[in-house]
Short mmCIF file of C-alpha atoms and ligand atoms in Angstrom, two decimals:
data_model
loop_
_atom_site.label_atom_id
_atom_site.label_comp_id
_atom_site.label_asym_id
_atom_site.label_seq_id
_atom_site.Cartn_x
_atom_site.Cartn_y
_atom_site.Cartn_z
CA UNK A 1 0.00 0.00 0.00
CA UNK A 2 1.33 3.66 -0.98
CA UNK A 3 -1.01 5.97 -2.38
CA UNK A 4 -3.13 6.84 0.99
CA UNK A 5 -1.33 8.55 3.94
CA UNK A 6 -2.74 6.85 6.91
CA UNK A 7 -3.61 9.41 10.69
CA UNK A 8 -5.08 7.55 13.64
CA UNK A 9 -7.08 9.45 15.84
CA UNK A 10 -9.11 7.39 18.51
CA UNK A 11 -11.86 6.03 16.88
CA UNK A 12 -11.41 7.90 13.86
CA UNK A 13 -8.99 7.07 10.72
CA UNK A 14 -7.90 10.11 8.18
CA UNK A 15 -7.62 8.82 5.14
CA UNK A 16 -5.28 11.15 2.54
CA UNK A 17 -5.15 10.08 -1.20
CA UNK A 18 -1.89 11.29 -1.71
CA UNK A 19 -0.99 11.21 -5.71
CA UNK A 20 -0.79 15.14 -6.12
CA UNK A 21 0.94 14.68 -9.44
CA UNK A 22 -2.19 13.50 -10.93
CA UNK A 23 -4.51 15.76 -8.62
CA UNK A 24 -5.05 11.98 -6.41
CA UNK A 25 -7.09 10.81 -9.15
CA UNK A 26 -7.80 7.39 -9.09
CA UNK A 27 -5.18 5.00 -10.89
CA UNK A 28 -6.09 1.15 -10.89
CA UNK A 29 -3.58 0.67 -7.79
CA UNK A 30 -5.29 3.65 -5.91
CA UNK A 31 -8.79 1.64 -6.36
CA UNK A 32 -6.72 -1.37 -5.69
CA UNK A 33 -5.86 0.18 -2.18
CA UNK A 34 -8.68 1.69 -1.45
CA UNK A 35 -11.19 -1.64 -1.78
CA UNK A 36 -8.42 -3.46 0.51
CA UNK A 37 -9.02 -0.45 2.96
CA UNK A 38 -12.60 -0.11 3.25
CA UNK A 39 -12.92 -4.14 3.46
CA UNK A 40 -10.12 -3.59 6.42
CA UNK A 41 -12.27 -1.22 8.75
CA UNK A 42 -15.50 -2.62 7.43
CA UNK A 43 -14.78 -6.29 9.19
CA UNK A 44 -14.23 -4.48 12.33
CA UNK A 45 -15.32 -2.43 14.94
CA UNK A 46 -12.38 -0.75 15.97
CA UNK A 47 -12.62 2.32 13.49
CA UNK A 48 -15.83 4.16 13.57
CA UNK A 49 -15.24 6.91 11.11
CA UNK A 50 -13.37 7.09 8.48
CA UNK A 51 -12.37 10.73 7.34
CA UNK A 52 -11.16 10.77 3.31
CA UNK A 53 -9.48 13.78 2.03
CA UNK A 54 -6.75 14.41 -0.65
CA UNK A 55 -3.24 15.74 -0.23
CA UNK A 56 -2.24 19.16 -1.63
CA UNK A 57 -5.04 22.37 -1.84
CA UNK A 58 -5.53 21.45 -5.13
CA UNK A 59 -7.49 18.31 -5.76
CA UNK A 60 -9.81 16.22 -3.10
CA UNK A 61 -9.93 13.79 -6.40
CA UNK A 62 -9.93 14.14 -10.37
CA UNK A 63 -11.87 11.41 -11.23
CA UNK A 64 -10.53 8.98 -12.97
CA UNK A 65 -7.06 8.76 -13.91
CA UNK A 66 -7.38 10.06 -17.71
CA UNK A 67 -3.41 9.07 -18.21
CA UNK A 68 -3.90 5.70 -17.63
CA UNK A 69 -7.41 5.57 -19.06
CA UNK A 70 -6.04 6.59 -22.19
CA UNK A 71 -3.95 3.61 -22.97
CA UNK A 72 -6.60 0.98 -21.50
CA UNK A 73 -9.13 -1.31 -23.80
CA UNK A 74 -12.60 -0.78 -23.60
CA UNK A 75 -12.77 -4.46 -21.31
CA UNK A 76 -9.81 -3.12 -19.22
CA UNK A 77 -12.19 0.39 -18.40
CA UNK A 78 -15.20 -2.39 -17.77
CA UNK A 79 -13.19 -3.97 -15.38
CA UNK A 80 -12.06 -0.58 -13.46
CA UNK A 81 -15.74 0.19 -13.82
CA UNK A 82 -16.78 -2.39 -11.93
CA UNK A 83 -14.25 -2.29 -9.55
CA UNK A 84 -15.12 1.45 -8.89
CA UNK A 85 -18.78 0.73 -7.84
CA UNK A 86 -17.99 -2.61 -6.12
CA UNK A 87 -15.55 -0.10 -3.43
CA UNK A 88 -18.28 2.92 -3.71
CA UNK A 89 -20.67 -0.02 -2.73
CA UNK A 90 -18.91 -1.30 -0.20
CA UNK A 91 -18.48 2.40 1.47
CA UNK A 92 -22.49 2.57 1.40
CA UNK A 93 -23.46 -0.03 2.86
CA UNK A 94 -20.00 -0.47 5.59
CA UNK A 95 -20.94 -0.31 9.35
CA UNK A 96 -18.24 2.39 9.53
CA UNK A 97 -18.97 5.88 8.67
CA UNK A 98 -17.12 7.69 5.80
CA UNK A 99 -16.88 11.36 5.50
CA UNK A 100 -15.36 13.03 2.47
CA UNK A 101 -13.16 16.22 3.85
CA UNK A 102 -12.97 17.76 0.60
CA UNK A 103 -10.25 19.74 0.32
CA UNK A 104 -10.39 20.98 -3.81
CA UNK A 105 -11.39 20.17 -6.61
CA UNK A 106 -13.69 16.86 -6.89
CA UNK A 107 -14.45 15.90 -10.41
CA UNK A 108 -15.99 12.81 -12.05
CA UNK A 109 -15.07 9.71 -10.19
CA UNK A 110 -13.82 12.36 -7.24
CA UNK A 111 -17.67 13.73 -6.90
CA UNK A 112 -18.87 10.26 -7.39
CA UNK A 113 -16.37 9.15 -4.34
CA UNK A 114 -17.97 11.86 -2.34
CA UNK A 115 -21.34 10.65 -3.14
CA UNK A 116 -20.71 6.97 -1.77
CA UNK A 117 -19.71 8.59 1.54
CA UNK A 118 -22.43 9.58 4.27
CA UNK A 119 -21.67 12.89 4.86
CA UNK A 120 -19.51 15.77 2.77
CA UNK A 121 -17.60 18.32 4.62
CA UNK A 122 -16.20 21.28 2.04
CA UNK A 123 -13.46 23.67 2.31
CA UNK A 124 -13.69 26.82 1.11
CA UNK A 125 -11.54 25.76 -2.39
CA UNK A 126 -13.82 23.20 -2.88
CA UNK A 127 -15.17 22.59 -6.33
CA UNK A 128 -17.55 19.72 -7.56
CA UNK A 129 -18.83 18.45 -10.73
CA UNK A 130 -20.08 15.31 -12.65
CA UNK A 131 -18.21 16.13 -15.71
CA UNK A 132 -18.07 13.01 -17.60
CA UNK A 133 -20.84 14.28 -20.74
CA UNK A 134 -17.77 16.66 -21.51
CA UNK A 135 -15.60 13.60 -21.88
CA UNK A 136 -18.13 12.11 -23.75
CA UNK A 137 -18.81 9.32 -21.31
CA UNK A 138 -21.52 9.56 -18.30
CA UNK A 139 -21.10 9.18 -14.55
CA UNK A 140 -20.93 5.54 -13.72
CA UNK A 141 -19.67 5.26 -10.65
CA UNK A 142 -22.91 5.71 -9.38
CA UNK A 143 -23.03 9.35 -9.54
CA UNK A 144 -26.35 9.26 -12.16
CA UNK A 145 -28.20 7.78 -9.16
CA UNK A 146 -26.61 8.93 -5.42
CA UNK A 147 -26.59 13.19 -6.89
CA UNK A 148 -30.78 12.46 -7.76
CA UNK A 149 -31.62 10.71 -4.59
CA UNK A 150 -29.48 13.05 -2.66
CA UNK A 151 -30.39 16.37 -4.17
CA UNK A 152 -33.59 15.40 -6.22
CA UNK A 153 -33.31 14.94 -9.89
CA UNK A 154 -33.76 19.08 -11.46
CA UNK A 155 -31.10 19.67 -9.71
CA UNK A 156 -28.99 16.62 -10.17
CA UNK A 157 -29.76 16.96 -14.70
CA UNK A 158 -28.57 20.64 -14.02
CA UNK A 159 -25.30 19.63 -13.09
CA UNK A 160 -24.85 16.31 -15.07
CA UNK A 161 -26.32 17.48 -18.21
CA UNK A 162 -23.96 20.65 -18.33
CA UNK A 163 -21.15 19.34 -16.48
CA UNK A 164 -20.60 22.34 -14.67
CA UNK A 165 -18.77 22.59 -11.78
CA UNK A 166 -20.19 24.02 -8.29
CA UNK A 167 -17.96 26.21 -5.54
CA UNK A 168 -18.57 25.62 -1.69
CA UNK A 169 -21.29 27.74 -1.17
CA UNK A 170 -23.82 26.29 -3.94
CA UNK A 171 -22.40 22.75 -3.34
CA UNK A 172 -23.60 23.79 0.49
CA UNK A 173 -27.20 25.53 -0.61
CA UNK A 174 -28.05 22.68 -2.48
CA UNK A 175 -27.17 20.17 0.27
CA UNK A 176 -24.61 18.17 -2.08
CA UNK A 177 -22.06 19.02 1.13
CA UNK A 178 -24.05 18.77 4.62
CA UNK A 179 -20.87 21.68 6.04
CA UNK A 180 -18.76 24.23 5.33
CA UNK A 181 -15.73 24.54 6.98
CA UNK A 182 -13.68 28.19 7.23
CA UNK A 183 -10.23 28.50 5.70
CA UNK A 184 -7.78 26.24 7.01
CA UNK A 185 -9.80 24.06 9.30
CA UNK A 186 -11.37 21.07 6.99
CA UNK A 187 -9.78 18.58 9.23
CA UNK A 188 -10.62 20.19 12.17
CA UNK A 189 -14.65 20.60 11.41
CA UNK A 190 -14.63 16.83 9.84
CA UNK A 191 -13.30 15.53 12.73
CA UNK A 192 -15.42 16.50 15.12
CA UNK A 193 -18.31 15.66 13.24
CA UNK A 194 -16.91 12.18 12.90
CA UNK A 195 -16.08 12.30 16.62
CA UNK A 196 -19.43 13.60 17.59
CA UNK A 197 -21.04 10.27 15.45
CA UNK A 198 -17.98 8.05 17.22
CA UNK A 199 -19.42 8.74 20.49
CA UNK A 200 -22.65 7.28 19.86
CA UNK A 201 -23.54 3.30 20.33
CA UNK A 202 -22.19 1.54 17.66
CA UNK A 203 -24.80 -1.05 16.41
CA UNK A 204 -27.47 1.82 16.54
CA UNK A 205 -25.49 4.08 14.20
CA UNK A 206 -24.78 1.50 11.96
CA UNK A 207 -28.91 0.19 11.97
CA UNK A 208 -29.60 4.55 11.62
CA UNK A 209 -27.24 4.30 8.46
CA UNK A 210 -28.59 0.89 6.81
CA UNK A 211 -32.62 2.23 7.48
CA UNK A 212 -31.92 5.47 5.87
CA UNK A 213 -29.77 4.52 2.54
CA UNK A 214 -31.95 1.20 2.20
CA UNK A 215 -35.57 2.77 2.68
CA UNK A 216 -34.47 5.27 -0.08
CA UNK A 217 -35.29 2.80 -2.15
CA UNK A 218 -38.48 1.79 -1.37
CA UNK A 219 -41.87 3.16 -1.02
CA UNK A 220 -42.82 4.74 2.73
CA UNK A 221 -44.52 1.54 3.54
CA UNK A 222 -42.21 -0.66 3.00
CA UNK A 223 -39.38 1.53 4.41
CA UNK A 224 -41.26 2.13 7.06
CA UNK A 225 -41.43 -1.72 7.76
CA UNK A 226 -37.71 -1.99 7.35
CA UNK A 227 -37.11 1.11 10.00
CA UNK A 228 -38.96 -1.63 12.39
CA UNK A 229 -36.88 -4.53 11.20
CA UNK A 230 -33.29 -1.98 12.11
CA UNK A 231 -35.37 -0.70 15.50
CA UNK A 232 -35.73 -4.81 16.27
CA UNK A 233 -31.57 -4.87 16.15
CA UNK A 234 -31.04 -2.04 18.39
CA UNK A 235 -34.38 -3.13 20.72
CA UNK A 236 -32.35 -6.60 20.99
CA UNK A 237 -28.82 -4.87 21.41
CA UNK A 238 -26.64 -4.71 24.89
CA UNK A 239 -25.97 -1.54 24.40
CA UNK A 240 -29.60 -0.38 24.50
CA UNK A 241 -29.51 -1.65 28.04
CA UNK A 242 -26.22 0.11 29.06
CA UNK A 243 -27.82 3.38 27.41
CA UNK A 244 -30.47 3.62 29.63
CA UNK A 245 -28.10 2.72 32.79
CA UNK A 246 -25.77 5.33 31.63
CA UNK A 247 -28.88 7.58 31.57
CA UNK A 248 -29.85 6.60 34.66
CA UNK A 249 -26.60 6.70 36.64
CA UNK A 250 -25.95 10.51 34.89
CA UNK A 251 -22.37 9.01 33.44
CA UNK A 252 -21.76 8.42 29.60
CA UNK A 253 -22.03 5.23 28.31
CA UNK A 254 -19.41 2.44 27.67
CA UNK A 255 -20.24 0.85 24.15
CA UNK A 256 -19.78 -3.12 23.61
CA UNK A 257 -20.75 -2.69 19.88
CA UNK A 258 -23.30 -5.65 20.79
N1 LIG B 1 -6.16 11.99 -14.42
C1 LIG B 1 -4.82 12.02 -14.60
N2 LIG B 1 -4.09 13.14 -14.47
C2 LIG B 1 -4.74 14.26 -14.14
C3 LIG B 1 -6.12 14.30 -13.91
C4 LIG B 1 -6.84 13.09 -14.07
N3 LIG B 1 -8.17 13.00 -13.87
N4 LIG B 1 -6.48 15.56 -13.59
C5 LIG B 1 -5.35 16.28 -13.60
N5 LIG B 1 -4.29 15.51 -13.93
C6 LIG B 1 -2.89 15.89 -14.10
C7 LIG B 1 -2.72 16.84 -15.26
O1 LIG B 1 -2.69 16.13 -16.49
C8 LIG B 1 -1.40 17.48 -14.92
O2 LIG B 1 -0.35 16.61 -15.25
P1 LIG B 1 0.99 17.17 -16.00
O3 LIG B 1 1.65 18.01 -14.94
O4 LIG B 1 1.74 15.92 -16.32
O5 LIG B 1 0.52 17.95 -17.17
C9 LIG B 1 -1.46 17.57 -13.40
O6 LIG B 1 -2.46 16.63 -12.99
C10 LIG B 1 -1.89 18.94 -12.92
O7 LIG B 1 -3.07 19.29 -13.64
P2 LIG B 1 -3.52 20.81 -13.83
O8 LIG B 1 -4.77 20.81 -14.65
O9 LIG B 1 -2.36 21.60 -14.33
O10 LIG B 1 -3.79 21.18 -12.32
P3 LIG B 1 -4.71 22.31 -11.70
O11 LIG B 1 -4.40 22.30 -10.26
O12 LIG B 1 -4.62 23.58 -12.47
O13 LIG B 1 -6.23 21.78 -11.90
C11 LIG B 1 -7.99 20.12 -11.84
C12 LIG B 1 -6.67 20.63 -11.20
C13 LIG B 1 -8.36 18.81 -11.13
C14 LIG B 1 -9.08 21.16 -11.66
C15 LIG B 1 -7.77 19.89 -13.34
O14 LIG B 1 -6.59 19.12 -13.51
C16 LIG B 1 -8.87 19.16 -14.05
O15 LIG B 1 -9.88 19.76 -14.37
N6 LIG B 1 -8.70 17.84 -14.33
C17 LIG B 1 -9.64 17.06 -15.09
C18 LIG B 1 -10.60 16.40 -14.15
C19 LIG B 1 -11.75 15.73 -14.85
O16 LIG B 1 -12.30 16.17 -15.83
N7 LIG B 1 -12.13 14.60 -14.28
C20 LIG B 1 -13.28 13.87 -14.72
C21 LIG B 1 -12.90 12.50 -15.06
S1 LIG B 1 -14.35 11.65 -15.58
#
């Protein structure tokens, strides 16, 4: 492994895609790491949170890397394709939480990364965009389907169909990023978000993460039902008991993640 810089802090892993030369797009040995990474943290329940960022000001992530794209067969760009959404799957639906700090630009595949992550934190040189119709190509990481279901579908054609790209501030109004962080503290405001989610009983904010990207899909009924079906795993869940003891005995909890 080489092309993430690895910070342990407590509960929480920062993640830093650090290939500044190509503004940390993604290669095939940067997806390569980054499957083996989220498969690490997701059979565990040591790290909560996972905080994902890039190195430099420039570039949280350019997409795809358009160097190495250019020399691949059409098979060999199937097979990165599907290796892309397998890892963006794997984020969604991991017990850990994944927050994309993002630090520049975020283009393409880099949007689409932020997508598959639960919550977006921006810096003030943040920039996004689904850009691929310029390329001639369309977003297939996933991005035609998380930007709809996250920011409804007028808005999500007005920025795939032009392929424009979006500063902070409108990324922020139109709730593609959930915060905004002030000059020089991305980390900072990401981390205690991630912290502040840490703190909080492990199988419940797992079952709170699973009911709300799963009953997306369905109609209120039926995701209704499956909000029961996640309530029945925390209802069963040691921690629920230590919760209310912790309530009762006015200290803070100790999580068994049980
Ligand atoms: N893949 C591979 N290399 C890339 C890249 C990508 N997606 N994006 C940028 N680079 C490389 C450039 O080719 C350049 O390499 P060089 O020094 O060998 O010429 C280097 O990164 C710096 O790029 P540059 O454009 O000069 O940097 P910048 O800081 O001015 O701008 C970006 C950064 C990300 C805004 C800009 O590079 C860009 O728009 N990239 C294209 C992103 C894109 O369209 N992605 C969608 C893919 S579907």
């Amino acid at each position: 492994m080489g092309t993430f810089r690895e910070e342990r802090r407590g509960p929480v892993e920062i993640w830093t895609l650090d290939a500044e030369d190509t503004r940390n797009a993604i290669s095939r040995a940067v997806l390569a790491e980054l499957e083996a990474r989220v498969a690490r943290v997701s059979g565990g329940q040591e790290v909560r949170a996972v905080i994902l960022t890039g190195a430099g000001k420039k570039a949280f992530c350019a997409g795809a890397d358009l160097k190495e794209r250019a020399s691949m067969s059409e098979a060999e760009v199937r097979a990165f394709l599907g290796g892309l959404r397998r890892t963006l799957w794997a984020i969604n639906t991991s017990g850990t939480i994944f927050i994309a700090a993002i630090n520049g630009s975020a283009l393409g595949g880099g949007t689409e990364l932020a997508l598959a992550c639960d919550l977006r934190v921006a810096a003030p040189a943040a920039e996004l965009g689904l850009t691929e119709v310029r390329l001639g190509i369309i977003p297939g990481g996933g991005g035609t389907q998380r930007l709809p279901r996250l920011i409804g579908p007028g808005r999500a054609k007005d920025l795939i169909l032009t392929g424009r790209r979006i500063n902070a501030a409108e990324a922020f109004a139109i709730g593609l990023v959930q915060r905004l962080a002030p000059e020089g503290r991305l980390l900072e405001v990401s981390l205690a978000m991630a912290e502040q989610i840490a703190e909080n009983a492990p199988v419940a904010v797992a079952a709170a993460k699973r009911a709300i990207d799963r009953g997306l899909a369905l109609d209120l009924e039926a995701a209704l039902a499956l909000e029961l079906e996640d309530y029945e795993t925390v209802l069963r869940s040691e921690d629920r008991l230590e919760g209310l003891r912790a309530f009762a005995e006015k200290r803070p909890p100790v999580w068994k993640g049980r």
